[in-house]
Coordinates of C-alpha atoms and ligand atoms in Angstrom, one line a residue:
X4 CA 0.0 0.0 0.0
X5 CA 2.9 2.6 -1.0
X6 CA 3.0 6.0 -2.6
X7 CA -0.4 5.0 -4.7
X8 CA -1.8 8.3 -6.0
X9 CA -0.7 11.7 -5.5
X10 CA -2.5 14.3 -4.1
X11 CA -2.4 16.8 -7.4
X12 CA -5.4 15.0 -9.2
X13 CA -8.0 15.6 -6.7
X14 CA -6.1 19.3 -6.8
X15 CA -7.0 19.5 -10.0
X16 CA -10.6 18.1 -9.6
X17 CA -11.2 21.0 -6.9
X18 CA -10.5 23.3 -10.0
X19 CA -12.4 21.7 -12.4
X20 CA -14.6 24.4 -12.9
X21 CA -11.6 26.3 -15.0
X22 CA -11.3 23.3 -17.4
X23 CA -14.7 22.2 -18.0
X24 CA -16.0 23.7 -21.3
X25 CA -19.1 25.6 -21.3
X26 CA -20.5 25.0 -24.5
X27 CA -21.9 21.6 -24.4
X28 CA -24.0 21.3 -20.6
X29 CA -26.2 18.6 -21.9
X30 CA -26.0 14.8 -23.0
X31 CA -28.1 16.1 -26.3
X32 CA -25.6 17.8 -28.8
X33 CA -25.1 17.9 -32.1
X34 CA -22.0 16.6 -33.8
X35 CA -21.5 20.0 -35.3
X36 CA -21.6 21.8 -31.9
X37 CA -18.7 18.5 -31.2
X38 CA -17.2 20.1 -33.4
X39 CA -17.9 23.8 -32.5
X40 CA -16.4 23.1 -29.0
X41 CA -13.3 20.6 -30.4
X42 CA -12.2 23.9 -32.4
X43 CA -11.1 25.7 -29.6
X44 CA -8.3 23.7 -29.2
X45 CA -7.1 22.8 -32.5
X46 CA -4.4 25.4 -33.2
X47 CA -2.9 24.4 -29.9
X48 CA 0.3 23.1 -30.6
X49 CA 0.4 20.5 -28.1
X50 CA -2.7 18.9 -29.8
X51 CA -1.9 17.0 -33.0
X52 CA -6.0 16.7 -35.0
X53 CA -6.7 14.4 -38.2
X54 CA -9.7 13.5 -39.2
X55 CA -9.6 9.5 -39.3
X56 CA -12.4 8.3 -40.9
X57 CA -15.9 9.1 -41.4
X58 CA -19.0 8.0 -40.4
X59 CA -22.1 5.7 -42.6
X60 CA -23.8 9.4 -43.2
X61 CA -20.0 11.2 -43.9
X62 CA -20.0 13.1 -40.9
X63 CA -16.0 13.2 -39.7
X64 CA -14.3 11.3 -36.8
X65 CA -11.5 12.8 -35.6
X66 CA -8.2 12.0 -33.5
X67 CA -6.6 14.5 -31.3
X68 CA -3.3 13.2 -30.0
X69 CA -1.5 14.6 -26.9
X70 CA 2.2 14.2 -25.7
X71 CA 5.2 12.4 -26.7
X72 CA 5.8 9.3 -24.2
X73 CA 6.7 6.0 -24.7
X74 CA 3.7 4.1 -23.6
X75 CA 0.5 4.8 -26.2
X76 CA -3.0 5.0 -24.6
X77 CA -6.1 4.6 -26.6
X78 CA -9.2 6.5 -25.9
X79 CA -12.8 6.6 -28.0
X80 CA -16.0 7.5 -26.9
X81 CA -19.6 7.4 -27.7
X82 CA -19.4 4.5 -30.0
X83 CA -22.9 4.1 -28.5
X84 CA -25.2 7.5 -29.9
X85 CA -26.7 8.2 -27.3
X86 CA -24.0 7.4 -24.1
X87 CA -22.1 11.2 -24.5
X88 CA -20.8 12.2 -21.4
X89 CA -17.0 10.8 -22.3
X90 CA -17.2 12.6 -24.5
X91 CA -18.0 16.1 -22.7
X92 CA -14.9 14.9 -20.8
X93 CA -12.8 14.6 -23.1
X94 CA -12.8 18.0 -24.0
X95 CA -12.3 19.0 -20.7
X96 CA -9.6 16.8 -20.3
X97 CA -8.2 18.6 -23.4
X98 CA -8.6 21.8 -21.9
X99 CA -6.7 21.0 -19.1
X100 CA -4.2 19.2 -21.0
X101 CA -2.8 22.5 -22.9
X102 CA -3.8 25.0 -19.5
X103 CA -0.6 26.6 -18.4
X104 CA -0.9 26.5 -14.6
X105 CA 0.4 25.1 -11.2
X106 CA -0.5 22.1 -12.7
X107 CA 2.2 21.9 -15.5
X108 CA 4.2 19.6 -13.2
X109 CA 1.3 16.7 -14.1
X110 CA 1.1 17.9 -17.7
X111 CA 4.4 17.5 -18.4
X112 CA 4.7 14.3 -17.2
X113 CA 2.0 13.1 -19.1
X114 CA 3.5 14.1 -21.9
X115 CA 6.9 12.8 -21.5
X116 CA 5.5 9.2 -20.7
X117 CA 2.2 8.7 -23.0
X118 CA 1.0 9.1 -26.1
X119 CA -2.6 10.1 -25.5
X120 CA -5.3 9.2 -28.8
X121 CA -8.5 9.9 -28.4
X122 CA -11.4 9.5 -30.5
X123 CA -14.5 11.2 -29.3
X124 CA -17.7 10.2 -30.8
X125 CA -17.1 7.2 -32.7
X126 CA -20.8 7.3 -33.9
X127 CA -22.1 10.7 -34.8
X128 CA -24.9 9.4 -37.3
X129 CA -26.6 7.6 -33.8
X130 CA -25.5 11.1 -32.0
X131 CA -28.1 13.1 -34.7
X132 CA -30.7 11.0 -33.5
X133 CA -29.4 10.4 -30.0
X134 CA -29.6 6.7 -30.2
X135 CA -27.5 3.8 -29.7
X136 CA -26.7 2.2 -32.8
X137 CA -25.5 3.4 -36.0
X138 CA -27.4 5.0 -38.8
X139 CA -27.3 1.1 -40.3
X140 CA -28.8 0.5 -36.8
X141 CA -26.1 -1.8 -36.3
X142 CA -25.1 -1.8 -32.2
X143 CA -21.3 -0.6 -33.0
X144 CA -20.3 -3.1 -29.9
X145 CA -21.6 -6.1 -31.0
X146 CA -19.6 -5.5 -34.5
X147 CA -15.7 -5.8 -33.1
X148 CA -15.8 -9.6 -35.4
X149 CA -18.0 -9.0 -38.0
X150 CA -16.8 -5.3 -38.8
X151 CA -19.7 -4.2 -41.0
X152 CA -20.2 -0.8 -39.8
X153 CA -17.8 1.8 -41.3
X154 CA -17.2 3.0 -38.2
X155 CA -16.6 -0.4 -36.8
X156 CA -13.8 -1.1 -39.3
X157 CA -12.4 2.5 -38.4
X158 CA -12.0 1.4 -34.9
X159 CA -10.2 -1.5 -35.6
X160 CA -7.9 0.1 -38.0
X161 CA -7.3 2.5 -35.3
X162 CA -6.4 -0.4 -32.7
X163 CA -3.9 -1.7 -35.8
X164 CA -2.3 1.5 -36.7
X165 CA -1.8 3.0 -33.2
X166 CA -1.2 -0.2 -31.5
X167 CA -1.7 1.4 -28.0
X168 CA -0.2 -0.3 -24.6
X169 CA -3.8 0.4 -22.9
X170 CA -7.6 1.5 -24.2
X171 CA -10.2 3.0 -22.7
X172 CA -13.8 2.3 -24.2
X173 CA -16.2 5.0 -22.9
X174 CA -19.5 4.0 -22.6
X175 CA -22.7 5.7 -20.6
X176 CA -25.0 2.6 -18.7
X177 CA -28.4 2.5 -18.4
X178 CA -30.2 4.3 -15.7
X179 CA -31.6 1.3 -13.3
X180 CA -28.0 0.0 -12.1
X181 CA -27.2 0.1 -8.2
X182 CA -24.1 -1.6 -6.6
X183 CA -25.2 -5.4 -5.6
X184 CA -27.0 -5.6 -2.2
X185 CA -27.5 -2.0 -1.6
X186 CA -29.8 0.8 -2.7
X187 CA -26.7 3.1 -4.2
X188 CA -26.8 3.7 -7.8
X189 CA -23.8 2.5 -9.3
X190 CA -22.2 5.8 -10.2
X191 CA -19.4 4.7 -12.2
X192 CA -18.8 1.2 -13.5
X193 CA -15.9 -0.5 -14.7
X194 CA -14.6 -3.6 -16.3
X195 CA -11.7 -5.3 -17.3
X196 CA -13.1 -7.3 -19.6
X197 CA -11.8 -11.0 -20.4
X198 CA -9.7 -12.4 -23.3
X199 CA -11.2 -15.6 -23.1
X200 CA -14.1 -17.7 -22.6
X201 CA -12.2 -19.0 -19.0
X202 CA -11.8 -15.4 -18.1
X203 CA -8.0 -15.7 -17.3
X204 CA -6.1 -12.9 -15.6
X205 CA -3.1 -12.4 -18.1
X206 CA -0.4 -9.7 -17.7
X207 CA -2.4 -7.8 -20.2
X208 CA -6.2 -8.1 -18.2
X209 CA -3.9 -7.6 -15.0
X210 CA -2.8 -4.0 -15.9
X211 CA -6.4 -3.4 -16.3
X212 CA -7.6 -4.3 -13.4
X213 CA -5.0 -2.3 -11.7
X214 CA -5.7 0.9 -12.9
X215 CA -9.6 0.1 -12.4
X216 CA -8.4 -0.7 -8.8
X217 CA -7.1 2.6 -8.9
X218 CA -9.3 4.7 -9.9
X219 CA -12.1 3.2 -7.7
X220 CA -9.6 4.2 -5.1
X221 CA -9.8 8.2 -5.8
X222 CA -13.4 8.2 -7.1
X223 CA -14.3 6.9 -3.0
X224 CA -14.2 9.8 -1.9
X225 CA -16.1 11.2 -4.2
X226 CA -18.9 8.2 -4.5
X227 CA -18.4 6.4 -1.7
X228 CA -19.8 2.9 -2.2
X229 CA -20.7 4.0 -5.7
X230 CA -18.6 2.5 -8.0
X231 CA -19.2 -1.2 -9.7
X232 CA -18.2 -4.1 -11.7
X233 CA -19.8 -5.1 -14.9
X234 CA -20.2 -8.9 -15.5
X235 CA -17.4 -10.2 -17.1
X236 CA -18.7 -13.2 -19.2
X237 CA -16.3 -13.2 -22.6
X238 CA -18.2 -11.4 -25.5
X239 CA -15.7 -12.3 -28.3
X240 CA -18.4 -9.4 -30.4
X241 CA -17.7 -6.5 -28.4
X242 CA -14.6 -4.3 -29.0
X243 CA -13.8 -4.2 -25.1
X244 CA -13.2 -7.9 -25.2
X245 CA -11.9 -8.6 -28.8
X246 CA -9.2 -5.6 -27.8
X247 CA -8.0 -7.3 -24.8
X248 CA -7.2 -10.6 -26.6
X249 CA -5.1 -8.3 -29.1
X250 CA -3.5 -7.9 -25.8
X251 CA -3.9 -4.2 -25.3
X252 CA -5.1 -3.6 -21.7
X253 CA -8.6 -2.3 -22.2
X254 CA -11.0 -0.6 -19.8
X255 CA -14.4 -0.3 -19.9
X256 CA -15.7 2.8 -18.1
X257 CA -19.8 2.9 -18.0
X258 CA -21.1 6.4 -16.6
X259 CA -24.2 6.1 -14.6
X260 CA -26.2 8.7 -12.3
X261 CA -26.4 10.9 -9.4
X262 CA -29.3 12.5 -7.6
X263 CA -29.9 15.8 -9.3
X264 CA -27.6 15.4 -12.6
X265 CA -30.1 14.7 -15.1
X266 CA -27.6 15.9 -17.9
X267 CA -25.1 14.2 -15.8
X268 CA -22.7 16.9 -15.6
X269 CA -21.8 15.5 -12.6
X270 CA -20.5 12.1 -14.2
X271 CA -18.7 14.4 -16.5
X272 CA -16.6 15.5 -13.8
X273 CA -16.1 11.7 -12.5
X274 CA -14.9 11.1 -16.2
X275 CA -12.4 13.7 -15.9
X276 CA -11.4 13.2 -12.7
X277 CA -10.6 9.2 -13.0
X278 CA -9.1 9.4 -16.3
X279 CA -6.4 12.0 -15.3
X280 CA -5.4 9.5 -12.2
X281 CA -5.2 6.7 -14.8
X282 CA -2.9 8.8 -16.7
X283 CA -1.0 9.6 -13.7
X284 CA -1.0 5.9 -12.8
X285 CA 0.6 4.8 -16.1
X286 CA 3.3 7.9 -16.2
X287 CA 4.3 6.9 -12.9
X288 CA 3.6 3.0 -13.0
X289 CA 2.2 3.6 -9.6
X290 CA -0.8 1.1 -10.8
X291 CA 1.2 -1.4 -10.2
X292 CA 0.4 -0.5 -6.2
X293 CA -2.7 -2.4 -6.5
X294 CA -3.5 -6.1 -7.0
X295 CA -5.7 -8.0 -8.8
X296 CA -7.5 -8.4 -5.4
X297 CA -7.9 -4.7 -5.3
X298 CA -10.2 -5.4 -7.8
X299 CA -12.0 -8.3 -7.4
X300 CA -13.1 -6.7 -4.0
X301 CA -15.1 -3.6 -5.9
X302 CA -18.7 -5.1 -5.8
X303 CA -20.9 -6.2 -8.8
X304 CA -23.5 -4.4 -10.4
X305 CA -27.2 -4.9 -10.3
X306 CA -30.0 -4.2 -11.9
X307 CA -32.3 -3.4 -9.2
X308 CA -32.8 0.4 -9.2
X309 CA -36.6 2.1 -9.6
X310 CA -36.8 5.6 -10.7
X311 CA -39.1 5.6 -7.8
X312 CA -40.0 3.1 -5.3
X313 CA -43.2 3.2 -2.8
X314 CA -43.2 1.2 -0.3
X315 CA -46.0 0.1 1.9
X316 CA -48.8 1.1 0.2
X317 CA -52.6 0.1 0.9
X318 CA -54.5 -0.2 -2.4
X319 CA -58.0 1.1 -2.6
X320 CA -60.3 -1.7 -2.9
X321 CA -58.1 -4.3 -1.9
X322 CA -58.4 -3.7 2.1
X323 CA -55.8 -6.4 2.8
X324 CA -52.9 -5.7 0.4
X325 CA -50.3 -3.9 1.1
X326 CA -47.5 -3.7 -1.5
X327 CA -44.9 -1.9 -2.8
X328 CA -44.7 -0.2 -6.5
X329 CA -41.7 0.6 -8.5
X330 CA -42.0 3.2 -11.0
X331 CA -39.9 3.7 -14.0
X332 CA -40.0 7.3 -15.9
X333 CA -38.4 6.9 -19.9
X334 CA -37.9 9.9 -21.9
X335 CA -38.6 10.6 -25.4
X336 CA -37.2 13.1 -27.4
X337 CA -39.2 16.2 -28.8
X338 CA -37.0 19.1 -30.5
X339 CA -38.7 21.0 -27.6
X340 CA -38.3 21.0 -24.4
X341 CA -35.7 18.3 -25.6
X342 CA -37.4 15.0 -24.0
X343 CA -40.4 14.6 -22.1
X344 CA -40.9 11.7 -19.9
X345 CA -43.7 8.4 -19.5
X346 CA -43.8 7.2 -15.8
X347 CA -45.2 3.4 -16.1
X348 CA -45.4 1.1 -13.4
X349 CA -42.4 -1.5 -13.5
X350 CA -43.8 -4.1 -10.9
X351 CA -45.9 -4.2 -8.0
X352 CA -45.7 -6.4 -4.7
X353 CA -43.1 -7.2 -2.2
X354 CA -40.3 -5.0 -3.8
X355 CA -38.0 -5.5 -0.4
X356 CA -35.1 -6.7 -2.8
X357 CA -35.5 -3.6 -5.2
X358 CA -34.6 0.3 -4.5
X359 CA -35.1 3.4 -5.5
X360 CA -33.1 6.6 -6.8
X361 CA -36.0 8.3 -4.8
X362 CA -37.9 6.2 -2.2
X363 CA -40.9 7.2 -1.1
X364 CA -42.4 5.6 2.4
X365 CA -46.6 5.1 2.2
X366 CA -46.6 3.4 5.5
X367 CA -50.0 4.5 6.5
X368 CA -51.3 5.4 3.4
X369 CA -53.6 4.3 0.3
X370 CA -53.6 4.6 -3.4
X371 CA -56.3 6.0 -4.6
X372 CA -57.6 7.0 -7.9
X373 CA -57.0 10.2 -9.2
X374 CA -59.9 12.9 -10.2
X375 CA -60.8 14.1 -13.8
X376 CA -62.6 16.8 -14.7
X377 CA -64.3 17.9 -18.2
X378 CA -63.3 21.4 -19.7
X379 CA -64.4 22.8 -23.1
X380 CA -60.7 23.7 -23.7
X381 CA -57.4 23.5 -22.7
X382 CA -56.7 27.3 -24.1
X383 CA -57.8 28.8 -20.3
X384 CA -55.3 26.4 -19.1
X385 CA -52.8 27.8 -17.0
X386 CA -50.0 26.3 -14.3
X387 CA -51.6 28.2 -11.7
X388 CA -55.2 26.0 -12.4
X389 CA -53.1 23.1 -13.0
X390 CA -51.5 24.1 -9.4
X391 CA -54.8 24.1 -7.7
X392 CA -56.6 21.4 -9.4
X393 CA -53.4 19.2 -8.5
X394 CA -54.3 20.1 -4.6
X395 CA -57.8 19.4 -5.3
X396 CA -56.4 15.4 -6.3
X397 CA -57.2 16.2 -9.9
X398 CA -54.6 14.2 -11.8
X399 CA -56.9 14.4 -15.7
X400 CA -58.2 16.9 -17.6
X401 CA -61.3 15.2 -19.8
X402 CA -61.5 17.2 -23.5
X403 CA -61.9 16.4 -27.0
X404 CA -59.5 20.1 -27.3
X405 CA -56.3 17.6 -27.4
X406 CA -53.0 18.6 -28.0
X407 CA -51.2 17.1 -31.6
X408 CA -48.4 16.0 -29.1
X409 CA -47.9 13.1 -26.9
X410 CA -47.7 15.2 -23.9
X411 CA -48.2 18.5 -22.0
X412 CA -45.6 20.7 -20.8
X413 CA -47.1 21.4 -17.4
X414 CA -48.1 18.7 -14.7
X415 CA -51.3 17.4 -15.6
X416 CA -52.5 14.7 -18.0
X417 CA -55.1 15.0 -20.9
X418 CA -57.8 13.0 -21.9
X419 CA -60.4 11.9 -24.6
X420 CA -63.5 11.2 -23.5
X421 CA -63.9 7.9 -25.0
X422 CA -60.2 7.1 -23.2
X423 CA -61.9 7.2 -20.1
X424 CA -60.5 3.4 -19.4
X425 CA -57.0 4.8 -19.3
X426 CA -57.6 6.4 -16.1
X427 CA -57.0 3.4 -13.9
X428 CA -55.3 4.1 -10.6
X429 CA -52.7 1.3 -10.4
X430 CA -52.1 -1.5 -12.7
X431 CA -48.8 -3.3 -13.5
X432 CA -47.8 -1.9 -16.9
X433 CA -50.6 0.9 -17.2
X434 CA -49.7 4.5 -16.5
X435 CA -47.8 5.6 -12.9
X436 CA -51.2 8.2 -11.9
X437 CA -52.4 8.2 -8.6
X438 CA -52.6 9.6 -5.2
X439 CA -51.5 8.6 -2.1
X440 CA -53.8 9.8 1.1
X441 CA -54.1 9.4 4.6
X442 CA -56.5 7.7 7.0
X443 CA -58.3 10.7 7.1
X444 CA -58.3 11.1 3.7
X445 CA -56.0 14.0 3.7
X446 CA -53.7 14.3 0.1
X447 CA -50.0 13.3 1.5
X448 CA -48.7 13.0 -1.8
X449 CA -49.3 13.0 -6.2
X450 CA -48.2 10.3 -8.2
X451 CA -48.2 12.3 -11.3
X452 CA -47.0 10.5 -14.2
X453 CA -44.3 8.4 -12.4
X454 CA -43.5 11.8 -10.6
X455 CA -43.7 11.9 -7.1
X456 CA -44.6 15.1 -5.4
X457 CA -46.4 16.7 -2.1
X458 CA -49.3 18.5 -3.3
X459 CA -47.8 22.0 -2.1
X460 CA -44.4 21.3 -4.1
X461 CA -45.5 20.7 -7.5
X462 CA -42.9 21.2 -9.5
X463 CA -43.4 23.0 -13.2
X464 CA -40.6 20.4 -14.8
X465 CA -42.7 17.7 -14.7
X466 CA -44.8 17.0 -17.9
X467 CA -47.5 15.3 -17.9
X468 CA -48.9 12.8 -20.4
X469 CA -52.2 13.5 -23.4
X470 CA -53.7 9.9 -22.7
X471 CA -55.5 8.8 -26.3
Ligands
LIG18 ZN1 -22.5 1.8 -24.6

């Protein structure tokens, strides 16, 4: 347990704020605005751009390489469309990269010992349309054999012409993964993945594991008990596992979520912050601190995260149940306000081995169905009705007056008359809309759309959902 890492990364994480680039705040971007934000940085001489390849749709991939060290490190991004925030930090990684500040000491010996590639967004025709897969809708991951995706076979030839020491595939996971046996999302993920169907540790998988071990080691004190371990069952398709059996240490990093980062700007700054360590581990060899125990010993992922889980609830009409309901909220994409969201009812019963990012105690209380009322139009509709109808338990507006859209900006939802059916308080797969009251029958909280709310705290972000 000697020297391990220095004190200058998390130095450098306290002034993150005077790297980060401004431009791009949200996991939605085009790849023009990439592009926009990349130019900052490409008459810096310390930066070396090409444009590698191009995309199914044309739309360039470049390669920014940094410093002039012996051992070459590999690092792409958003190979999946829609997983971006890598690539957010990557620019601020470059940004810090060619700062001139107390931090030159680290620079410089970045330099002199790696060869830094990256290759953000690796798929910017599934960026466009904010989706996994390419515009072939081929999942880029699952093509590492098969290599019929141009950009696929760009990644490859990458891996062959650079021939780094160690890659980094940057990936974003999806939003319901906790760390095993406990109710904390898993953060930040890793894996090392395997070279072979036994899933031997080799000298090559070893150094991986290492500098996972090490980076779970600095982002502790950031997320403590937050970090995780992906499954590593060999997928000979995926890149992360086809790279490692060309025996270039590879990492997998999967970016996950915090409480209150919905454009995960907060992940960003994990990014930054672990990569820079890992780059510090490799000038200084200092990875070689940790063992391959170090990493075993990081727990395994799950899959057992709600959106929102409520717990103890009595259903209405069923005296004797009492049960607990998880509640998952997806988005869709509009062009405005960006995404709006559908909160459906994942499962219902004894959920004691689930949790939730946001759980919600009924004990006490019962589901009942929520009110509608009939309007002429929804043209007099404004947030302060909505606001007081809420209070009032009203959770549907009944109109023929619907909106052409799926949804409503504002925290109500809107019916058709003949739809009346799709007003059912709780049913496993039907819409999350219902309210939660007291013996008394007092309102203790709205279930509005798969939000959860007390009826004095609506909040004007939630959207709710034109039910046809
Ligand atoms: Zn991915």
């Amino acid at each position: 347990m000697a020297n391990r890492q220095s004190e200058i990364v998390i130095n450098v994480a306290k002034s993150y704020t005077k790297y980060h680039v401004g431009q791009i705040v949200t996991n939605r971007f085009t790849h023009i605005s990439f592009l926009n934000a990349l130019g900052a940085f490409e008459s810096n001489e310390q930066l070396s751009f090409s444009t590698v390849g191009f995309s199914e749709e044309g739309r360039a991939i470049n390669s920014i390489t940094f410093g002039a060290g012996k051992t070459k490190v590999l690092l792409w991004s958003q190979m999946h469309g829609n997983e971006s925030t890598a690539t957010r930090a990557i620019l601020d990684i470059l940004h810090f990269l060619t700062a001139d500040d107390e931090f030159n000491s680290l620079r410089e010996e970045i330099a002199k010992n790696l060869t830094l590639q990256f290759v953000p967004m690796l798929n910017p025709d599934g960026t466009e349309r904010f989706q996994r897969r390419t515009a072939t809708e081929i999942d880029m991951n699952r093509d590492a054999v098969a290599l019929q995706s141009p950009e696929g076979k760009l990644l490859n030839k990458i891996v062959l012409d650079f021939n780094p020491e160690i890659a980094f595939n940057l990936h974003d996971q999806r939003r319901f993964y906790n760390v095993k046996n406990t109710g904390v999302p898993s953060s930040m993920s890793f894996l090392a993945p395997a070279h072979n169907q036994e899933r031997e540790v080799n000298t090559v998988r070893k150094k991986a594991m290492q500098l996972i071990a090490g980076m779970n080691k600095l982002l502790q004190s950031y997320i403590p008990k937050g970090v995780g371990l992906y499954d590593d069952t060999y997928s000979h398709r995926s890149f992360g596992d086809a790279i490692q059996a060309q025996k270039v240490s590879t990492i997998l990093v999967e970016s996950g979520r915090l409480p209150n980062d919905m454009e995960k700007e907060g992940i960003r700054k994990l990014n930054f912050t672990a990569l820079l360590t890992a780059f510090e581990m490799i000038a200084r060899n200092s990875f070689k601190d940790y063992s391959v125990n170090d990493y075993a010993s990081i727990p395994a992922i799950d899959t057992k995260l709600f959106d929102v889980l409520i717990k103890n609830i009595k259903v209405n009409g069923k005296p004797n149940s009492i049960v607990d309901i998880g509640v998952n909220r997806t988005e869709y994409l509009v062009e405005h306000p960006g995404f709006y969201a559908k909160g459906v009812i994942g499962d219902i019963g004894d959920l004691s081995t689930f949790y939730g990012f946001e759980t919600v105690n009924a004990k006490g209380l019962t589901a009942v169905a929520g009110k509608s009322i009939t309007i002429d139009s929804l043209e007099a509709v404004s947030m302060i009705t909505v606001k007081r109808l809420l209070k009032q338990g009203v959770l549907f507006l009944i109109t023929e007056d619907l909106p052409l859209e799926n949804y409503v900006p504002f925290p109500i939802n809107i019916v058709h008359p003949r739809k009346l059916s799709l007003v059912s308080p709780i049913k496993f797969e039907g819409k999350a809309n219902f309210l939660l009251v007291d013996k008394n029958k007092v309102l203790k909280f709205i279930v509005l759309n798969g939000f959860v709310v007390k009826p004095g705290k609506i909040d004007t972000s939630i959207n709710g959902l034109v039910l046809v």
